[in-house]
Amino acid sequence: MLLSYREALNQAMREEMRRDSRIFLIGEEVGYYQGAFKVTKGFVEEFGPQRVVDTPITEAGFTGLAIGAAMAGLHPIVELMTMNFGIVALDQIVNNAAKIRYMSGGQLSVPLVIRGPGSAAHQLGAQHSQSLEAWFCHVPGLKVVAPSTPQDAKGLLKSAIRDQNPVIFIEAQLLYGTKGEVTEGEYTIPLGQAEVKRTGMDVTLVAYSKMLLVALEAAEQLSREGLDVEVIDPRTLKPLDLDTIVTSVKKTGRVVIVEEGWRFCGLGAQIADSIYTAAFDYLDGPIVRVTGEDVPMPYSRPLEDAAIPDVPRVVAAVKSACGVA
Amino acid sequence: MADMDRDDLLSLYRQMLLIRRFEEKSAEMYALAKIAGFLHLYIGEEAIAVGAIAALRPDDYVISAYRDHGHCLARGSDPGKVMAELFGKATGLCQGKGGSMHLVDLAKRFMGGYAIVGGHIPLATGLAFASKYQKQDLVTVCFFGEGAVPSGQAHEAFNLAALWKLPVIFICENNRYGMGTPVQRAVALYENVAEAARSYGIAAERVDGMDVLAVRDVMRKVVDQVRAGQGPYFIEAMTYRFMGHSMADPSHGHYRTKDEVAEHRKRDPLVVLKETMLNQVHCSEADFKELEREVGDLVTAAVKFADESPFPDPASLYTDVMAED
């Protein structure tokens, strides 16, 4: 069936909450407002305010509360209105959620999903446009997921909810309205599995979340120019499915990695390092990265456009990686 | 004053004495480099942990900050496993992964010591949220110092606890110093730090934290109210840290005088209870001698157990970073 990314997330949570009463949803405007981006439409009506918990604007407080509830056996889904606000809750995420299992020698677990939109939308300014996945990926004890399609969004969110670890689930505001085919009925997609979104022989293009759509468009354009591009979506950023990427690299010998986040210490740097370590001998040239610019996101549209990877830049990067002028 | 049962008072005294001798031995072991890292002793504050926890059921939750040995021992944890954790041994409560500041004993519902000041207070509201959600009549007791009261996370937690009438008891151990900064230089309403909780509508009172019976009396009343669903409660227990902030800090330091410490030592919680016992329930010096012998043996055995236990196998480094499904 054809569903929007938003509807797919809504279905995933609805099905899981019907299945397991330990699951509850907590965050700003998740209930009577129906979610700041309407992802939780109809939830408070179906599950009641005990399980769909509207909070004050205190991310550290309610994220910490959710972690405590998880320690006591519940399975919270924390909705952050945007991932930017996760910075306010970073002490809870990094010092508590990620470490409690380890520090306790495995006595305690924190089965928890923290989800919400990351990356830029349109002209939201510097504090609401950040791609922070590299921050979360850096921390041992967290899993990080960033789906690009409605099908992946639903299947991965269901797996994230069933996981016994804290999972950071990064959506994108500009993806909420995008539509795609979603399998009817029950299915899940395991965390830690990349997917080849387009097969090709000449070059491997790695991209996730919103940038996957940019990569696919670039691949389409390049195919008309005679370049056969393979596009891989890691889908789960941590743990990273390096095997799928390396299998592709062994075939193509060339790699371009696209991310919207900042270049310096960005996720692409880590993916490149992993590829160099695992498959250096198979590379025919240096790995090329396309990234967001190292600036706070400007408001003005032409400046914002200049800061975010787009199709022409990805096309140029792929050509450069392939030594095509 | 409630009952004056001889065995009951002997039991309370024994618990406080165990903490005192355990902590003294820990300091000794630190000097011998058997214990490393940060070590914060609970000497002088024993009446609070023992009095408060004596009013709880075994299935109630207890959570603490980094000065956590006393709470863990008062909850009934095996002193040998606690000492082994301080030694960093595989037989420690957390298999050597936690250390002094991060003791956890899930079987005793001791949900951990946390070392980011204020950061565990939201976790306490989460434990309480979970018991309310699961319709269990449990209370959660959260210990912290007065130094945590001005923190943002404390205030966010107070607000959520009051807003949702959560069954949590906040126990502020006011030992008058946050590290070396006296409360009057750290908390605006230093003469009555409970105002921080009252401002959110949380009922609060002050108790003499050097008098274990006073602490237990207040807690018995408060636990009944909180268990009955009357919402959170804040107890300010007035106490004094006889030792330095940590082992890196001499007992008086530059920020307080020897005379001040000596003055407070006159109200040593062990001395206060002993006087009551000698005068009101016909205990004799022989009883105390017997307790000293018994507790001394326990602590000696704890050290022996810790010392003879193996260090963790380096192969366990990655164990419990993630839960395996």
XYZ file of C-alpha atoms in Angstrom:
650
model
C 0.000 0.000 0.000
C 1.119 3.553 -0.635
C 1.886 5.354 2.627
C 3.619 8.525 3.648
C 6.705 8.320 5.838
C 4.600 9.967 8.554
C 1.848 7.353 8.237
C 4.396 4.545 8.259
C 5.837 5.764 11.579
C 2.338 6.160 12.950
C 1.485 2.568 11.974
C 4.690 1.181 13.447
C 4.065 2.738 16.843
C 0.349 1.971 16.793
C 0.920 -1.709 16.039
C 3.609 -2.010 18.696
C 1.564 -0.208 21.344
C -1.394 -2.510 20.636
C 0.912 -5.489 21.034
C 2.680 -4.517 24.261
C 1.248 -2.434 27.092
C 4.744 -1.707 28.443
C 5.233 0.690 25.532
C 4.255 4.292 26.122
C 4.878 7.485 24.198
C 6.158 10.630 25.884
C 7.125 14.052 24.603
C 6.040 17.559 23.804
C 2.667 17.788 22.018
C 2.465 14.055 21.315
C -1.072 13.796 22.667
C -3.880 16.282 22.157
C -1.917 18.348 19.635
C -1.410 15.061 17.669
C 2.354 15.569 17.439
C 4.198 18.683 16.323
C 4.488 17.034 12.882
C 1.309 14.949 13.273
C 3.195 11.669 13.503
C 1.117 10.617 16.523
C -2.247 11.503 15.029
C -5.043 9.642 16.824
C -2.816 8.178 19.519
C -4.217 9.845 22.599
C -7.715 8.956 21.387
C -6.792 5.280 21.016
C -4.391 4.748 23.911
C -5.387 7.443 26.409
C -3.281 10.020 28.212
C -1.663 7.402 30.484
C 0.196 5.963 27.490
C 0.461 9.083 25.357
C 2.037 11.524 27.729
C 2.236 15.222 26.944
C 5.141 16.862 28.732
C 6.288 20.332 29.654
C 9.178 21.716 27.589
C 11.855 19.985 29.651
C 13.754 17.524 27.481
C 16.334 16.597 30.119
C 13.587 15.942 32.642
C 11.284 13.799 30.527
C 14.091 11.952 28.758
C 15.560 11.130 32.165
C 12.124 10.084 33.362
C 11.785 7.760 30.382
C 15.196 6.230 31.097
C 14.170 5.607 34.697
C 10.915 4.025 33.518
C 12.884 1.785 31.157
C 15.114 0.705 34.060
C 11.915 -0.378 35.827
C 10.740 -2.515 32.909
C 8.736 -0.185 30.661
C 9.524 0.467 26.994
C 9.259 4.202 26.425
C 9.219 5.970 23.077
C 10.460 9.507 23.596
C 9.482 11.922 20.848
C 11.817 14.884 20.605
C 10.054 17.643 18.720
C 13.307 17.913 16.809
C 16.624 16.176 17.321
C 18.140 19.585 18.043
C 16.400 19.484 21.407
C 18.232 16.254 22.120
C 21.187 18.473 22.939
C 19.267 19.654 25.986
C 18.815 16.002 26.992
C 22.338 14.950 26.039
C 23.436 14.367 29.629
C 20.591 11.900 30.058
C 21.254 10.209 26.730
C 25.030 9.971 27.010
C 25.628 9.644 30.748
C 22.595 7.563 31.653
C 20.864 5.791 28.757
C 24.052 4.730 27.007
C 26.030 3.709 30.115
C 23.638 2.288 32.679
C 23.798 -1.255 31.347
C 27.596 -1.250 31.271
C 28.129 0.527 34.594
C 25.782 -1.921 36.317
C 27.597 -4.946 34.941
C 24.528 -5.902 32.921
C 22.046 -5.739 35.824
C 20.028 -2.904 34.319
C 18.770 -2.376 30.780
C 17.395 0.707 29.077
C 15.022 -0.412 26.304
C 14.132 2.975 24.915
C 13.562 4.728 21.594
C 14.315 8.421 21.244
C 12.890 9.607 17.956
C 12.239 12.816 16.054
C 13.285 14.752 12.986
C 16.900 15.709 12.373
C 18.549 17.732 9.590
C 17.409 20.886 7.838
C 13.904 21.552 6.611
C 13.315 24.882 4.902
C 14.863 27.963 6.454
C 14.432 27.004 10.104
C 17.671 28.710 11.074
C 20.793 27.561 12.826
C 19.272 26.021 15.969
C 16.625 23.903 14.225
C 18.536 22.537 11.219
C 21.251 20.306 12.598
C 22.283 16.791 11.614
C 23.653 15.401 14.856
C 23.869 11.695 14.026
C 27.661 11.690 14.312
C 27.357 12.865 17.915
C 25.108 9.959 18.848
C 27.105 7.420 16.815
C 30.202 8.396 18.773
C 28.794 7.097 22.063
C 29.189 3.406 22.979
C 25.888 1.954 24.173
C 23.596 3.615 21.648
C 22.158 2.366 18.373
C 21.407 4.980 15.722
C 18.883 4.587 12.905
C 18.057 7.007 10.085
C 15.553 5.591 7.570
C 14.937 7.185 4.200
C 11.731 5.527 2.957
C 8.285 4.771 4.429
C 8.948 1.029 4.116
C 12.213 1.309 6.055
C 10.764 3.776 8.537
C 8.024 1.365 9.591
C 10.086 -1.800 9.683
C 13.031 -0.217 11.452
C 10.939 1.626 14.016
C 9.223 -1.615 15.002
C 12.623 -3.250 15.459
C 13.895 -0.238 17.415
C 10.921 -0.450 19.765
C 11.557 -4.167 20.351
C 15.289 -3.663 20.921
C 16.610 -3.948 24.479
C 19.021 -1.027 23.974
C 18.551 2.714 23.730
C 17.980 3.549 20.056
C 18.248 7.038 18.579
C 15.815 7.070 15.661
C 16.405 10.032 13.375
C 13.636 11.066 11.006
C 13.522 14.109 8.733
C 10.913 16.810 8.505
C 11.201 16.933 4.718
C 10.628 13.170 4.536
C 7.371 13.095 6.524
C 5.255 13.857 3.458
C 7.113 11.593 1.029
C 5.235 8.488 -0.102
C 6.257 4.960 -0.903
C 5.066 1.380 -1.091
C 4.834 -0.265 2.310
C 4.347 -3.999 2.824
C 0.855 -4.884 4.023
C 0.606 -6.457 7.456
C 3.244 -7.366 9.975
C 6.918 -7.030 9.103
C 10.102 -5.743 10.685
C 13.497 -4.785 9.294
C 16.423 -5.803 11.500
C 18.670 -3.050 12.811
C 22.179 -3.166 11.376
C 21.279 -4.118 7.802
C 22.065 -1.819 4.901
C 20.131 -2.038 1.670
C 21.278 -1.667 -1.911
C 18.732 0.830 -3.198
C 20.013 0.782 -6.786
C 22.485 -1.615 -8.334
C 25.382 -0.448 -10.484
C 28.864 -1.442 -11.573
C 30.910 1.760 -11.755
C 30.802 3.461 -8.371
C 29.318 2.990 -4.874
C 27.307 5.902 -3.541
C 26.534 5.700 0.205
C 23.776 7.958 1.536
C 21.101 7.861 4.240
C 17.974 9.665 5.364
C 17.042 12.652 3.169
C 20.363 12.440 1.288
C 19.370 9.001 -0.040
C 16.766 10.725 -2.205
C 19.398 13.166 -3.453
C 21.753 10.268 -4.186
C 19.112 8.335 -6.125
C 18.302 11.378 -8.237
C 21.995 11.943 -8.923
C 22.386 8.271 -9.888
C 19.495 8.556 -12.317
C 21.040 11.619 -13.922
C 24.464 9.966 -14.096
C 23.008 6.891 -15.753
C 21.963 9.111 -18.639
C 25.585 10.185 -18.868
C 26.755 6.573 -18.975
C 27.797 6.043 -15.332
C 26.313 3.032 -13.595
C 25.960 4.002 -9.933
C 25.219 1.611 -7.064
C 23.398 3.357 -4.203
C 23.570 1.925 -0.681
C 21.525 3.120 2.277
C 23.073 1.979 5.578
C 19.656 2.666 7.209
C 21.154 1.840 10.609
C 24.163 4.091 11.182
C 25.286 2.209 14.297
C 25.908 -0.678 14.220
C 26.993 -0.047 10.632
C 26.551 -2.852 8.102
C 30.026 -2.567 6.625
C 29.770 -5.921 4.845
C 27.146 -4.724 2.383
C 29.190 -1.615 1.623
C 32.446 -3.545 1.222
C 30.810 -6.103 -1.070
C 29.784 -3.212 -3.313
C 33.218 -1.558 -3.119
C 34.900 -4.791 -4.207
C 32.704 -4.668 -7.290
C 33.001 -0.972 -8.155
C 36.354 0.127 -6.701
C 35.086 3.680 -6.195
C 33.162 5.295 -3.330
C 31.303 8.531 -2.723
C 29.683 9.172 0.680
C 26.955 11.779 1.076
C 25.807 13.243 4.374
C 24.022 16.417 5.360
C 25.981 16.793 8.598
C 29.096 18.881 9.053
C 32.225 17.665 7.293
C 34.721 17.769 10.158
C 34.361 14.547 12.196
C 31.265 13.719 10.180
C 29.852 10.225 9.853
C 31.252 9.932 6.327
C 34.760 10.223 7.758
C 34.098 7.154 9.874
C 32.525 5.214 7.017
C 35.517 6.094 4.810
C 37.924 4.955 7.509
C 36.057 1.673 7.856
C 36.185 1.112 4.092
C 39.891 1.983 3.891
C 40.615 -0.467 6.686
C 38.522 -3.282 5.251
C 38.946 -2.860 1.501
C 41.853 -0.543 0.674
C 43.272 -2.893 -1.932
C 40.007 -2.858 -3.847
C 39.876 0.918 -4.231
C 40.832 2.476 -7.555
C 40.993 5.968 -6.082
C 40.396 8.018 -2.960
C 36.976 8.023 -1.341
C 35.115 11.264 -2.027
C 32.851 12.886 0.565
C 29.955 15.237 -0.046
C 28.875 16.925 3.175
C 27.123 19.855 4.680
C 29.300 22.948 4.970
C 31.037 23.636 8.290
C 28.840 26.604 9.215
C 25.857 27.185 11.490
C 22.867 26.853 9.181
C 22.025 30.273 7.713
C 18.410 31.377 7.341
C 18.439 32.975 3.893
C 17.384 30.503 1.197
C 20.357 30.842 -1.181
C 22.761 30.577 1.752
C 20.941 27.569 3.152
C 20.983 25.901 -0.266
C 24.707 26.532 -0.431
C 25.233 24.742 2.895
C 23.449 21.472 2.047
C 24.508 18.795 -0.475
C 22.347 18.773 -3.605
C 22.099 16.745 -6.805
C 24.608 18.772 -8.848
C 27.225 18.463 -6.095
C 26.690 14.728 -5.778
C 26.854 14.333 -9.548
C 30.117 16.291 -9.662
C 31.579 14.257 -6.788
C 30.740 10.958 -8.460
C 32.320 12.115 -11.716
C 35.400 13.222 -9.832
C 35.634 9.854 -8.070
C 35.353 8.129 -11.426
C 37.862 10.426 -13.123
C 35.243 11.692 -15.529
C 35.418 15.376 -16.402
C 9.225 9.219 69.432
C 7.920 5.866 68.313
C 8.753 2.521 69.846
C 11.904 1.993 71.867
C 12.562 -1.619 71.229
C 16.011 -2.760 72.245
C 16.620 -5.158 69.362
C 15.318 -2.613 66.911
C 17.759 0.025 68.121
C 20.604 -2.463 68.150
C 19.820 -3.268 64.536
C 19.840 0.396 63.509
C 23.081 0.990 65.370
C 24.625 -2.067 63.779
C 23.776 -0.832 60.287
C 25.245 2.609 60.938
C 28.319 1.058 62.500
C 28.769 -1.194 59.477
C 28.759 1.831 57.171
C 31.161 3.716 59.457
C 33.670 0.880 59.717
C 33.297 0.003 56.039
C 34.061 3.584 55.068
C 37.030 3.821 57.424
C 38.377 0.621 55.939
C 37.804 1.973 52.441
C 39.927 5.020 53.270
C 42.638 2.674 54.512
C 42.446 0.602 51.341
C 42.616 3.774 49.261
C 45.817 4.738 51.076
C 47.166 1.286 50.220
C 46.166 1.858 46.568
C 43.772 -1.087 46.679
C 41.035 1.383 45.750
C 41.591 4.050 43.093
C 39.645 6.768 41.342
C 37.282 9.008 43.265
C 36.237 7.834 46.707
C 33.560 9.801 48.574
C 32.914 8.662 52.109
C 29.571 8.759 53.911
C 31.050 9.145 57.393
C 28.853 11.430 59.487
C 25.756 10.954 57.332
C 24.921 7.330 58.228
C 21.704 8.116 60.085
C 20.021 9.314 56.906
C 20.515 6.227 54.758
C 19.805 3.857 57.637
C 16.805 5.750 59.004
C 15.231 6.342 55.598
C 15.735 2.867 54.200
C 14.476 1.275 57.432
C 11.055 2.685 56.539
C 10.931 0.987 53.127
C 9.731 -2.329 51.773
C 12.279 -4.562 50.023
C 10.579 -3.952 46.658
C 10.691 -0.149 46.864
C 13.249 1.591 44.675
C 16.315 3.405 46.023
C 18.592 5.551 43.878
C 21.523 7.712 44.884
C 24.295 9.993 43.737
C 28.047 9.365 43.861
C 28.376 9.202 47.672
C 26.488 5.936 47.533
C 28.189 3.285 49.692
C 25.977 4.003 52.679
C 22.717 3.669 50.770
C 23.839 0.450 49.125
C 24.903 -1.112 52.444
C 21.770 0.111 54.217
C 19.741 -1.578 51.482
C 21.389 -4.818 52.537
C 23.972 -5.381 49.843
C 26.758 -7.812 50.654
C 29.693 -5.755 52.010
C 32.107 -8.159 50.324
C 30.621 -7.469 46.890
C 30.580 -3.736 47.570
C 34.226 -3.757 48.656
C 35.138 -5.937 45.678
C 33.540 -3.356 43.381
C 35.666 -0.625 45.013
C 38.706 -2.842 44.404
C 37.653 -3.191 40.747
C 37.278 -6.940 41.027
C 35.243 -9.352 38.918
C 33.236 -10.357 41.997
C 32.098 -6.784 42.634
C 28.433 -5.853 42.455
C 28.973 -4.551 38.917
C 31.847 -6.874 38.025
C 34.271 -3.981 38.313
C 32.559 -1.913 35.610
C 31.003 0.626 37.971
C 33.289 1.499 40.855
C 32.648 3.526 43.986
C 30.342 6.072 42.378
C 28.267 3.591 40.351
C 27.204 0.812 42.684
C 24.075 -1.066 41.555
C 22.327 -3.979 43.268
C 19.170 -4.773 41.354
C 18.236 -7.666 43.654
C 18.023 -5.146 46.507
C 16.255 -2.607 44.290
C 19.264 -0.344 44.706
C 19.047 1.258 41.266
C 22.433 2.854 41.325
C 24.781 5.628 42.196
C 25.149 8.369 39.586
C 27.923 10.896 39.355
C 26.596 13.793 37.297
C 25.185 16.067 39.963
C 21.396 16.267 39.595
C 21.356 13.840 36.677
C 19.814 10.914 38.554
C 16.878 12.865 39.923
C 14.898 12.553 36.643
C 15.659 8.804 36.725
C 13.969 8.633 40.135
C 10.837 10.230 38.708
C 10.960 7.595 35.962
C 11.118 4.719 38.440
C 8.147 6.261 40.222
C 6.353 6.830 36.912
C 6.823 3.143 36.086
C 5.377 1.911 39.363
C 2.385 4.197 38.957
C 1.948 3.115 35.317
C 2.101 -0.547 36.347
C -0.284 0.106 39.260
C 2.275 -1.168 41.782
C 2.162 0.472 45.225
C 5.912 1.124 45.317
C 7.724 4.238 46.395
C 11.028 5.488 45.031
C 13.518 7.150 47.358
C 16.063 9.444 45.741
C 19.086 10.638 47.719
C 21.167 13.666 46.712
C 23.160 16.414 48.340
C 22.112 20.025 48.767
C 24.594 20.810 46.010
C 22.217 19.183 43.499
C 19.212 21.270 44.493
C 19.953 24.303 42.284
C 20.587 22.114 39.219
C 18.193 22.375 36.303
C 17.603 18.643 36.169
C 16.494 18.627 39.803
C 13.949 21.331 39.078
C 12.672 19.598 35.957
C 12.258 16.420 37.983
C 10.495 18.221 40.850
C 8.046 19.750 38.394
C 7.280 16.433 36.671
C 6.931 14.605 39.985
C 4.497 17.206 41.295
C 2.625 17.560 37.995
C 1.965 13.828 37.748
C 1.766 13.094 41.503
C 4.515 10.514 41.288
C 5.295 8.302 44.305
C 8.812 9.590 44.867
C 10.511 10.833 48.032
C 13.371 13.238 47.472
C 15.860 13.134 50.327
C 18.244 16.033 50.349
C 21.260 15.245 52.490
C 22.227 18.755 53.450
C 25.823 18.328 54.606
C 26.374 22.063 54.109
C 29.103 21.776 51.472
C 29.029 21.025 47.776
C 32.650 19.933 47.516
C 34.266 22.999 49.133
C 31.496 25.532 48.519
C 29.228 26.152 51.485
C 25.502 26.079 50.867
C 25.160 29.790 51.564
C 27.382 30.483 48.550
C 25.529 28.019 46.292
C 21.802 28.017 47.019
C 19.894 31.300 46.995
C 17.441 30.136 49.665
C 20.168 28.407 51.642
C 18.363 28.656 54.965
C 15.580 26.522 53.592
C 16.594 24.581 50.502
C 13.273 22.698 50.596
C 11.682 25.835 49.122
C 12.978 24.586 45.783
C 10.534 21.671 46.015
C 7.765 23.611 47.754
C 7.724 26.070 44.890
C 6.381 23.219 42.745
C 3.767 22.331 45.341
C 5.738 19.445 46.836
C 5.207 18.917 50.559
C 8.489 19.226 52.407
C 9.966 19.173 55.859
C 13.317 19.283 57.605
C 14.632 16.581 59.873
C 17.679 16.158 62.094
C 19.835 13.968 59.904
C 22.068 13.042 62.828
C 19.193 11.293 64.617
C 18.365 7.992 62.963
C 15.121 7.618 64.892
C 13.941 11.060 63.839
C 14.733 10.254 60.218
C 12.886 6.943 60.384
C 9.855 8.488 62.112
C 9.485 11.134 59.443
C 10.024 8.585 56.702
C 7.410 6.165 58.085
C 4.812 8.912 57.925
C 5.947 10.133 54.515
C 6.215 6.678 52.954
C 2.619 5.912 53.950
C 1.388 9.133 52.377
C 3.383 8.721 49.197
C 2.429 5.066 48.861
C -1.191 6.057 49.249
C -0.878 8.231 46.164
C -0.595 11.683 47.709
C 2.249 12.696 45.427
C 5.933 13.381 45.988
C 7.612 14.555 49.183
C 10.869 16.355 49.915
C 12.853 15.773 53.080
C 15.785 17.976 53.963
C 18.000 15.996 56.335
C 20.478 18.253 58.111
C 23.826 16.547 58.413
C 27.551 17.093 58.181
C 30.338 15.454 56.240
C 33.028 14.524 58.786
C 35.574 13.725 56.088
C 36.699 15.701 53.049
C 34.663 15.783 49.863
C 36.699 12.890 48.525
C 39.986 11.255 49.392
C 41.714 14.101 47.547
C 40.386 16.538 50.130
C 41.589 16.535 53.766
C 38.836 16.444 56.366
C 38.783 20.183 56.979
C 40.585 21.632 53.947
C 40.903 25.373 53.366
C 37.195 26.015 53.283
C 36.272 25.023 56.834
C 38.012 24.953 60.195
C 39.021 22.065 62.413
C 36.888 23.610 65.115
C 33.838 23.534 62.892
C 34.362 19.851 62.127
C 34.952 19.091 65.804
C 31.773 20.915 66.755
C 29.695 18.808 64.396
C 31.393 15.610 65.478
C 29.813 16.130 68.899
C 26.566 15.160 67.234
C 27.973 12.075 65.571
C 24.916 9.980 64.643
C 26.463 6.927 66.267
C 26.991 8.842 69.519
C 23.464 10.272 69.411
C 21.890 6.823 69.084
C 24.252 5.242 71.581
C 23.248 7.743 74.240
C 19.606 6.930 73.670
C 20.349 3.241 73.892
C 22.386 3.512 77.074
C 19.808 5.719 78.743
C 16.495 4.371 77.506
C 16.700 0.693 76.562
C 19.277 -0.590 78.989
C 22.032 -1.321 76.540
C 25.462 -1.696 78.060
C 28.976 -1.086 76.858
C 29.228 -4.852 76.465
C 26.487 -4.717 73.802
C 28.454 -2.146 71.823
C 31.650 -4.121 72.205
C 29.879 -7.144 70.794
C 28.577 -5.092 67.843
C 32.025 -3.706 67.178
C 33.430 -7.211 67.091
C 30.711 -8.511 64.804
C 30.888 -5.569 62.387
C 34.687 -5.584 62.487
C 34.650 -9.226 61.418
C 32.242 -8.450 58.585
C 34.414 -5.652 57.249
C 37.579 -7.717 57.603
C 35.896 -10.525 55.696
C 34.746 -8.053 53.028
C 38.296 -6.844 52.505
C 39.610 -10.389 52.426
C 36.997 -11.349 49.836
C 37.779 -8.299 47.707
C 41.512 -8.769 47.982
C 41.440 -12.453 47.097
C 38.999 -12.015 44.220
C 40.320 -11.955 40.656
C 40.393 -8.849 38.514
C 38.046 -8.976 35.527
C 39.305 -10.791 32.466
C 40.215 -8.201 29.810
C 38.011 -10.290 27.531
C 35.027 -8.873 29.439
C 35.814 -5.349 28.203
C 33.037 -5.378 25.630
C 30.552 -7.392 27.687
C 27.333 -5.475 28.448
C 28.034 -2.466 26.243
C 24.937 -3.595 24.367
C 22.153 -5.958 25.356
C 22.015 -8.958 23.065
C 18.523 -9.818 21.852
